[in-house]
Structures are given as structure tokens and as C-alpha cells.
Short mmCIF file of N, CA and C in Angstrom, two decimals:
data_model
loop_
_atom_site.label_atom_id
_atom_site.label_comp_id
_atom_site.label_asym_id
_atom_site.label_seq_id
_atom_site.Cartn_x
_atom_site.Cartn_y
_atom_site.Cartn_z
N MET A 5 0.84 -1.19 0.00
CA MET A 5 0.00 0.00 0.00
C MET A 5 0.88 1.24 0.00
N LYS A 6 0.54 2.19 -0.85
CA LYS A 6 1.32 3.42 -0.99
C LYS A 6 0.97 4.39 0.13
N THR A 7 1.98 4.98 0.73
CA THR A 7 1.77 5.98 1.77
C THR A 7 1.76 7.36 1.14
N VAL A 8 0.75 8.14 1.46
CA VAL A 8 0.63 9.49 0.93
C VAL A 8 0.98 10.46 2.03
N LYS A 9 1.90 11.35 1.73
CA LYS A 9 2.31 12.37 2.69
C LYS A 9 1.24 13.46 2.73
N LYS A 10 0.71 13.69 3.90
CA LYS A 10 -0.32 14.72 4.06
C LYS A 10 0.33 15.99 4.57
N GLU A 11 0.15 17.06 3.82
CA GLU A 11 0.71 18.34 4.21
C GLU A 11 -0.41 19.25 4.70
N VAL A 12 -0.09 20.02 5.71
CA VAL A 12 -1.03 21.00 6.24
C VAL A 12 -0.91 22.26 5.39
N VAL A 13 -2.07 22.80 4.98
CA VAL A 13 -2.06 24.03 4.18
C VAL A 13 -1.63 25.18 5.06
N ASN A 14 -0.66 25.91 4.57
CA ASN A 14 -0.14 27.07 5.29
C ASN A 14 -1.12 28.23 5.13
N PRO A 15 -1.71 28.73 6.24
CA PRO A 15 -2.67 29.83 6.13
C PRO A 15 -2.11 31.07 5.44
N SER A 16 -0.83 31.34 5.59
CA SER A 16 -0.27 32.52 4.93
C SER A 16 -0.22 32.32 3.41
N LYS A 17 -0.03 31.08 2.96
CA LYS A 17 -0.05 30.80 1.52
C LYS A 17 -1.47 30.98 0.97
N LEU A 18 -2.45 30.57 1.76
CA LEU A 18 -3.85 30.77 1.37
C LEU A 18 -4.18 32.25 1.28
N ALA A 19 -3.72 33.02 2.25
CA ALA A 19 -3.94 34.47 2.24
C ALA A 19 -3.26 35.10 1.03
N GLU A 20 -2.08 34.61 0.69
CA GLU A 20 -1.35 35.12 -0.48
C GLU A 20 -2.16 34.89 -1.76
N LEU A 21 -2.75 33.70 -1.89
CA LEU A 21 -3.56 33.41 -3.08
C LEU A 21 -4.82 34.27 -3.13
N PHE A 22 -5.46 34.48 -1.99
CA PHE A 22 -6.65 35.34 -1.97
C PHE A 22 -6.29 36.79 -2.29
N ASN A 23 -5.15 37.24 -1.80
CA ASN A 23 -4.70 38.60 -2.15
C ASN A 23 -4.41 38.71 -3.64
N GLU A 24 -3.84 37.66 -4.21
CA GLU A 24 -3.59 37.65 -5.65
C GLU A 24 -4.91 37.69 -6.41
N ALA A 25 -5.90 36.95 -5.93
CA ALA A 25 -7.22 36.95 -6.56
C ALA A 25 -7.83 38.35 -6.51
N LEU A 26 -7.70 39.03 -5.39
CA LEU A 26 -8.21 40.39 -5.26
C LEU A 26 -7.50 41.34 -6.22
N GLU A 27 -6.20 41.20 -6.35
CA GLU A 27 -5.44 42.04 -7.26
C GLU A 27 -5.89 41.82 -8.71
N ILE A 28 -6.15 40.57 -9.07
CA ILE A 28 -6.63 40.26 -10.42
C ILE A 28 -7.97 40.93 -10.66
N VAL A 29 -8.87 40.85 -9.68
CA VAL A 29 -10.19 41.49 -9.81
C VAL A 29 -10.03 42.99 -10.04
N GLU A 30 -9.16 43.62 -9.26
CA GLU A 30 -8.95 45.06 -9.38
C GLU A 30 -8.36 45.41 -10.75
N ASN A 31 -7.38 44.63 -11.21
CA ASN A 31 -6.76 44.90 -12.51
C ASN A 31 -7.76 44.73 -13.65
N ARG A 32 -8.56 43.70 -13.56
CA ARG A 32 -9.54 43.46 -14.62
C ARG A 32 -10.64 44.51 -14.60
N HIS A 33 -10.97 45.00 -13.41
CA HIS A 33 -11.96 46.08 -13.32
C HIS A 33 -11.43 47.32 -14.05
N ASN A 34 -10.17 47.62 -13.84
CA ASN A 34 -9.56 48.78 -14.51
C ASN A 34 -9.49 48.60 -16.02
N PHE A 35 -9.32 47.36 -16.48
CA PHE A 35 -9.19 47.09 -17.90
C PHE A 35 -10.55 46.89 -18.59
N TYR A 36 -11.43 46.07 -17.97
CA TYR A 36 -12.69 45.68 -18.61
C TYR A 36 -13.91 46.46 -18.10
N GLY A 37 -13.78 47.16 -17.00
CA GLY A 37 -14.92 47.88 -16.44
C GLY A 37 -15.61 47.07 -15.35
N ASP A 38 -16.80 47.51 -15.00
CA ASP A 38 -17.54 46.95 -13.87
C ASP A 38 -17.95 45.49 -14.11
N PHE A 39 -17.45 44.60 -13.28
CA PHE A 39 -17.75 43.18 -13.43
C PHE A 39 -19.23 42.90 -13.19
N GLN A 40 -19.84 43.60 -12.24
CA GLN A 40 -21.27 43.38 -11.96
C GLN A 40 -22.12 43.66 -13.20
N LYS A 41 -21.78 44.70 -13.90
CA LYS A 41 -22.52 45.02 -15.13
C LYS A 41 -22.31 43.94 -16.18
N SER A 42 -21.06 43.50 -16.35
CA SER A 42 -20.77 42.42 -17.30
C SER A 42 -21.48 41.13 -16.90
N LEU A 43 -21.47 40.83 -15.62
CA LEU A 43 -22.11 39.62 -15.12
C LEU A 43 -23.61 39.66 -15.41
N GLY A 44 -24.23 40.81 -15.20
CA GLY A 44 -25.64 40.98 -15.50
C GLY A 44 -25.93 40.81 -16.99
N THR A 45 -25.06 41.35 -17.83
CA THR A 45 -25.24 41.23 -19.28
C THR A 45 -25.11 39.77 -19.71
N ILE A 46 -24.10 39.08 -19.19
CA ILE A 46 -23.92 37.66 -19.51
C ILE A 46 -25.15 36.87 -19.05
N SER A 47 -25.65 37.17 -17.85
CA SER A 47 -26.85 36.48 -17.33
C SER A 47 -28.03 36.66 -18.28
N GLU A 48 -28.21 37.88 -18.74
CA GLU A 48 -29.33 38.14 -19.67
C GLU A 48 -29.14 37.42 -21.00
N PHE A 49 -27.93 37.47 -21.56
CA PHE A 49 -27.66 36.81 -22.85
C PHE A 49 -27.88 35.30 -22.73
N TRP A 50 -27.29 34.70 -21.69
CA TRP A 50 -27.43 33.25 -21.52
C TRP A 50 -28.88 32.87 -21.26
N SER A 51 -29.58 33.68 -20.45
CA SER A 51 -31.00 33.40 -20.18
C SER A 51 -31.80 33.43 -21.47
N THR A 52 -31.62 34.46 -22.26
CA THR A 52 -32.35 34.59 -23.53
C THR A 52 -32.08 33.38 -24.43
N PHE A 53 -30.82 33.00 -24.54
CA PHE A 53 -30.45 31.86 -25.38
C PHE A 53 -31.09 30.57 -24.87
N LEU A 54 -30.95 30.30 -23.58
CA LEU A 54 -31.46 29.04 -23.01
C LEU A 54 -32.98 28.98 -23.00
N ILE A 55 -33.63 30.11 -22.73
CA ILE A 55 -35.10 30.14 -22.76
C ILE A 55 -35.60 29.93 -24.19
N SER A 56 -34.93 30.53 -25.17
CA SER A 56 -35.35 30.37 -26.57
C SER A 56 -35.20 28.93 -27.05
N ARG A 57 -34.34 28.18 -26.42
CA ARG A 57 -34.13 26.77 -26.77
C ARG A 57 -35.01 25.84 -25.94
N GLY A 58 -35.80 26.41 -25.03
CA GLY A 58 -36.65 25.60 -24.17
C GLY A 58 -35.89 24.88 -23.08
N LEU A 59 -34.68 25.34 -22.77
CA LEU A 59 -33.84 24.69 -21.78
C LEU A 59 -33.91 25.35 -20.40
N LEU A 60 -34.62 26.47 -20.33
CA LEU A 60 -34.70 27.24 -19.09
C LEU A 60 -36.06 27.90 -19.05
N THR A 61 -36.64 28.01 -17.86
CA THR A 61 -37.96 28.63 -17.76
C THR A 61 -37.94 29.98 -17.07
N LYS A 62 -36.83 30.32 -16.44
CA LYS A 62 -36.70 31.65 -15.82
C LYS A 62 -35.28 32.15 -16.00
N ASN A 63 -35.10 33.44 -15.82
CA ASN A 63 -33.79 34.05 -16.03
C ASN A 63 -32.77 33.56 -15.01
N LEU A 64 -31.54 33.46 -15.47
CA LEU A 64 -30.43 33.16 -14.57
C LEU A 64 -30.16 34.37 -13.68
N THR A 65 -29.71 34.11 -12.48
CA THR A 65 -29.27 35.20 -11.60
C THR A 65 -27.78 35.44 -11.84
N ASN A 66 -27.29 36.55 -11.33
CA ASN A 66 -25.85 36.81 -11.42
C ASN A 66 -25.07 35.73 -10.69
N SER A 67 -25.62 35.22 -9.60
CA SER A 67 -24.95 34.15 -8.86
C SER A 67 -24.89 32.87 -9.69
N ASP A 68 -25.98 32.54 -10.39
CA ASP A 68 -25.98 31.38 -11.29
C ASP A 68 -24.87 31.51 -12.32
N THR A 69 -24.79 32.68 -12.92
CA THR A 69 -23.81 32.92 -13.99
C THR A 69 -22.38 32.84 -13.46
N ALA A 70 -22.12 33.45 -12.31
CA ALA A 70 -20.78 33.38 -11.73
C ALA A 70 -20.41 31.93 -11.39
N THR A 71 -21.38 31.16 -10.90
CA THR A 71 -21.13 29.75 -10.61
C THR A 71 -20.79 29.00 -11.89
N MET A 72 -21.52 29.27 -12.97
CA MET A 72 -21.24 28.58 -14.23
C MET A 72 -19.89 28.99 -14.80
N LEU A 73 -19.51 30.25 -14.62
CA LEU A 73 -18.17 30.68 -15.07
C LEU A 73 -17.09 29.92 -14.29
N SER A 74 -17.32 29.72 -13.00
CA SER A 74 -16.35 28.96 -12.21
C SER A 74 -16.29 27.51 -12.69
N LEU A 75 -17.43 26.97 -13.16
CA LEU A 75 -17.44 25.60 -13.66
C LEU A 75 -16.61 25.46 -14.94
N PHE A 76 -16.49 26.54 -15.72
CA PHE A 76 -15.57 26.51 -16.87
C PHE A 76 -14.15 26.22 -16.37
N LYS A 77 -13.79 26.88 -15.28
CA LYS A 77 -12.45 26.69 -14.72
C LYS A 77 -12.29 25.30 -14.14
N VAL A 78 -13.34 24.79 -13.48
CA VAL A 78 -13.30 23.43 -12.93
C VAL A 78 -13.13 22.42 -14.06
N ALA A 79 -13.86 22.62 -15.16
CA ALA A 79 -13.73 21.72 -16.32
C ALA A 79 -12.30 21.75 -16.86
N ARG A 80 -11.71 22.93 -16.87
CA ARG A 80 -10.34 23.04 -17.36
C ARG A 80 -9.40 22.19 -16.50
N THR A 81 -9.57 22.26 -15.18
CA THR A 81 -8.70 21.47 -14.30
C THR A 81 -8.96 19.97 -14.48
N ALA A 82 -10.23 19.61 -14.74
CA ALA A 82 -10.57 18.20 -14.95
C ALA A 82 -9.92 17.66 -16.22
N ASN A 83 -9.60 18.56 -17.14
CA ASN A 83 -8.95 18.16 -18.39
C ASN A 83 -7.43 18.33 -18.35
N GLY A 84 -6.90 18.48 -17.15
CA GLY A 84 -5.46 18.46 -16.97
C GLY A 84 -4.75 19.80 -16.89
N PHE A 85 -5.47 20.90 -17.05
CA PHE A 85 -4.84 22.22 -16.97
C PHE A 85 -4.98 22.73 -15.55
N GLN A 86 -3.97 22.47 -14.74
CA GLN A 86 -4.06 22.78 -13.32
C GLN A 86 -3.05 23.85 -12.91
N ASP A 87 -3.00 24.92 -13.70
CA ASP A 87 -2.10 26.02 -13.36
C ASP A 87 -2.74 26.92 -12.31
N LYS A 88 -1.91 27.69 -11.66
CA LYS A 88 -2.37 28.56 -10.57
C LYS A 88 -3.43 29.55 -11.03
N ASP A 89 -3.26 30.11 -12.20
CA ASP A 89 -4.20 31.11 -12.72
C ASP A 89 -5.63 30.55 -12.80
N THR A 90 -5.75 29.31 -13.25
CA THR A 90 -7.07 28.68 -13.37
C THR A 90 -7.73 28.54 -12.00
N PHE A 91 -6.98 28.11 -11.00
CA PHE A 91 -7.53 27.97 -9.65
C PHE A 91 -7.90 29.32 -9.05
N VAL A 92 -7.05 30.31 -9.25
CA VAL A 92 -7.33 31.65 -8.72
C VAL A 92 -8.59 32.22 -9.39
N ASP A 93 -8.71 32.06 -10.71
CA ASP A 93 -9.91 32.53 -11.41
C ASP A 93 -11.16 31.83 -10.90
N ALA A 94 -11.07 30.52 -10.68
CA ALA A 94 -12.23 29.77 -10.17
C ALA A 94 -12.65 30.32 -8.81
N CYS A 95 -11.66 30.60 -7.95
CA CYS A 95 -11.97 31.19 -6.63
C CYS A 95 -12.67 32.53 -6.78
N ASN A 96 -12.17 33.35 -7.69
CA ASN A 96 -12.80 34.66 -7.93
C ASN A 96 -14.26 34.49 -8.33
N TYR A 97 -14.53 33.58 -9.27
CA TYR A 97 -15.91 33.39 -9.71
C TYR A 97 -16.79 32.83 -8.60
N PHE A 98 -16.26 31.89 -7.81
CA PHE A 98 -17.05 31.36 -6.69
C PHE A 98 -17.33 32.45 -5.65
N MET A 99 -16.36 33.32 -5.40
CA MET A 99 -16.60 34.42 -4.46
C MET A 99 -17.66 35.37 -5.01
N GLN A 100 -17.62 35.63 -6.31
CA GLN A 100 -18.64 36.48 -6.93
C GLN A 100 -20.02 35.82 -6.83
N ALA A 101 -20.08 34.51 -7.00
CA ALA A 101 -21.35 33.79 -6.87
C ALA A 101 -21.92 33.99 -5.47
N TYR A 102 -21.06 33.87 -4.47
CA TYR A 102 -21.52 34.08 -3.09
C TYR A 102 -21.99 35.52 -2.87
N LEU A 103 -21.20 36.48 -3.32
CA LEU A 103 -21.54 37.89 -3.11
C LEU A 103 -22.81 38.30 -3.85
N ASN A 104 -23.15 37.58 -4.90
CA ASN A 104 -24.33 37.90 -5.71
C ASN A 104 -25.52 37.00 -5.41
N LYS A 105 -25.44 36.19 -4.37
CA LYS A 105 -26.51 35.22 -4.12
C LYS A 105 -27.87 35.84 -3.89
N ASP A 106 -27.92 37.08 -3.44
CA ASP A 106 -29.20 37.75 -3.20
C ASP A 106 -29.45 38.88 -4.18
N VAL A 107 -28.65 38.94 -5.27
CA VAL A 107 -28.76 40.03 -6.24
C VAL A 107 -29.44 39.52 -7.51
N GLN A 108 -30.40 40.25 -7.99
CA GLN A 108 -31.03 39.91 -9.27
C GLN A 108 -30.13 40.43 -10.39
N THR A 109 -30.41 40.05 -11.61
CA THR A 109 -29.62 40.46 -12.76
C THR A 109 -29.54 41.97 -12.85
N VAL A 110 -28.32 42.48 -13.00
CA VAL A 110 -28.09 43.92 -13.09
C VAL A 110 -27.38 44.24 -14.39
N THR A 111 -27.95 45.13 -15.21
CA THR A 111 -27.27 45.55 -16.43
C THR A 111 -27.24 47.06 -16.51
#
């Protein structure tokens, strides 16, 4: 039987990654503009497309959309692309999903 070495996650390393995620959000805001507005627009576009195909009966929320964006990143890792940027982006989208859980689509 193979022995697996279990390492304890260093809280300062976790904080470093979250700080990096925050920096990415700030940089992208400066480059692409307000993420909330973009998230609302994506929610509306995806809702319209899915409803027109009979695949959805009500509009997606911003939280739904942020969760699905994070699933793009999860799919990437499932296909072998496990770089730091992908994990940090997934964390950002999951945090946005949480922050938008009570927010309706905003455009």
C-alpha cells in the first residue's frame, strides 16, 4: 500500500492566493470595467439563449452565472490544466457567486 504524505495548508499561503485573486479582480476592473454590469449582461444573454431553446424557464441570476463561469475553470482542471491562474480565477468566480446570491440580474 502506498503511503501518501499529508501536508497541512499554510494559512499565509492561502492568504497570499486570496490577495492575488483580489489584485486580479482590481486589474480586470480597470481594464474591462464593472464586473457586476458584465455579469448581468452575460446572465441576460445566456438566459435569452437558453429560454429560446426551451432549456430554461426563468432568467439566470448573477450568482448562477458566476457559478457557471467557475465551472468553466473546474472543467479546465478536470482536463489536466491545473495552473495557478485557473484555480485563482475559479476562486474569484465562486466568491462572486456568493456575493451575488441575493442580487437579481443587473445591467
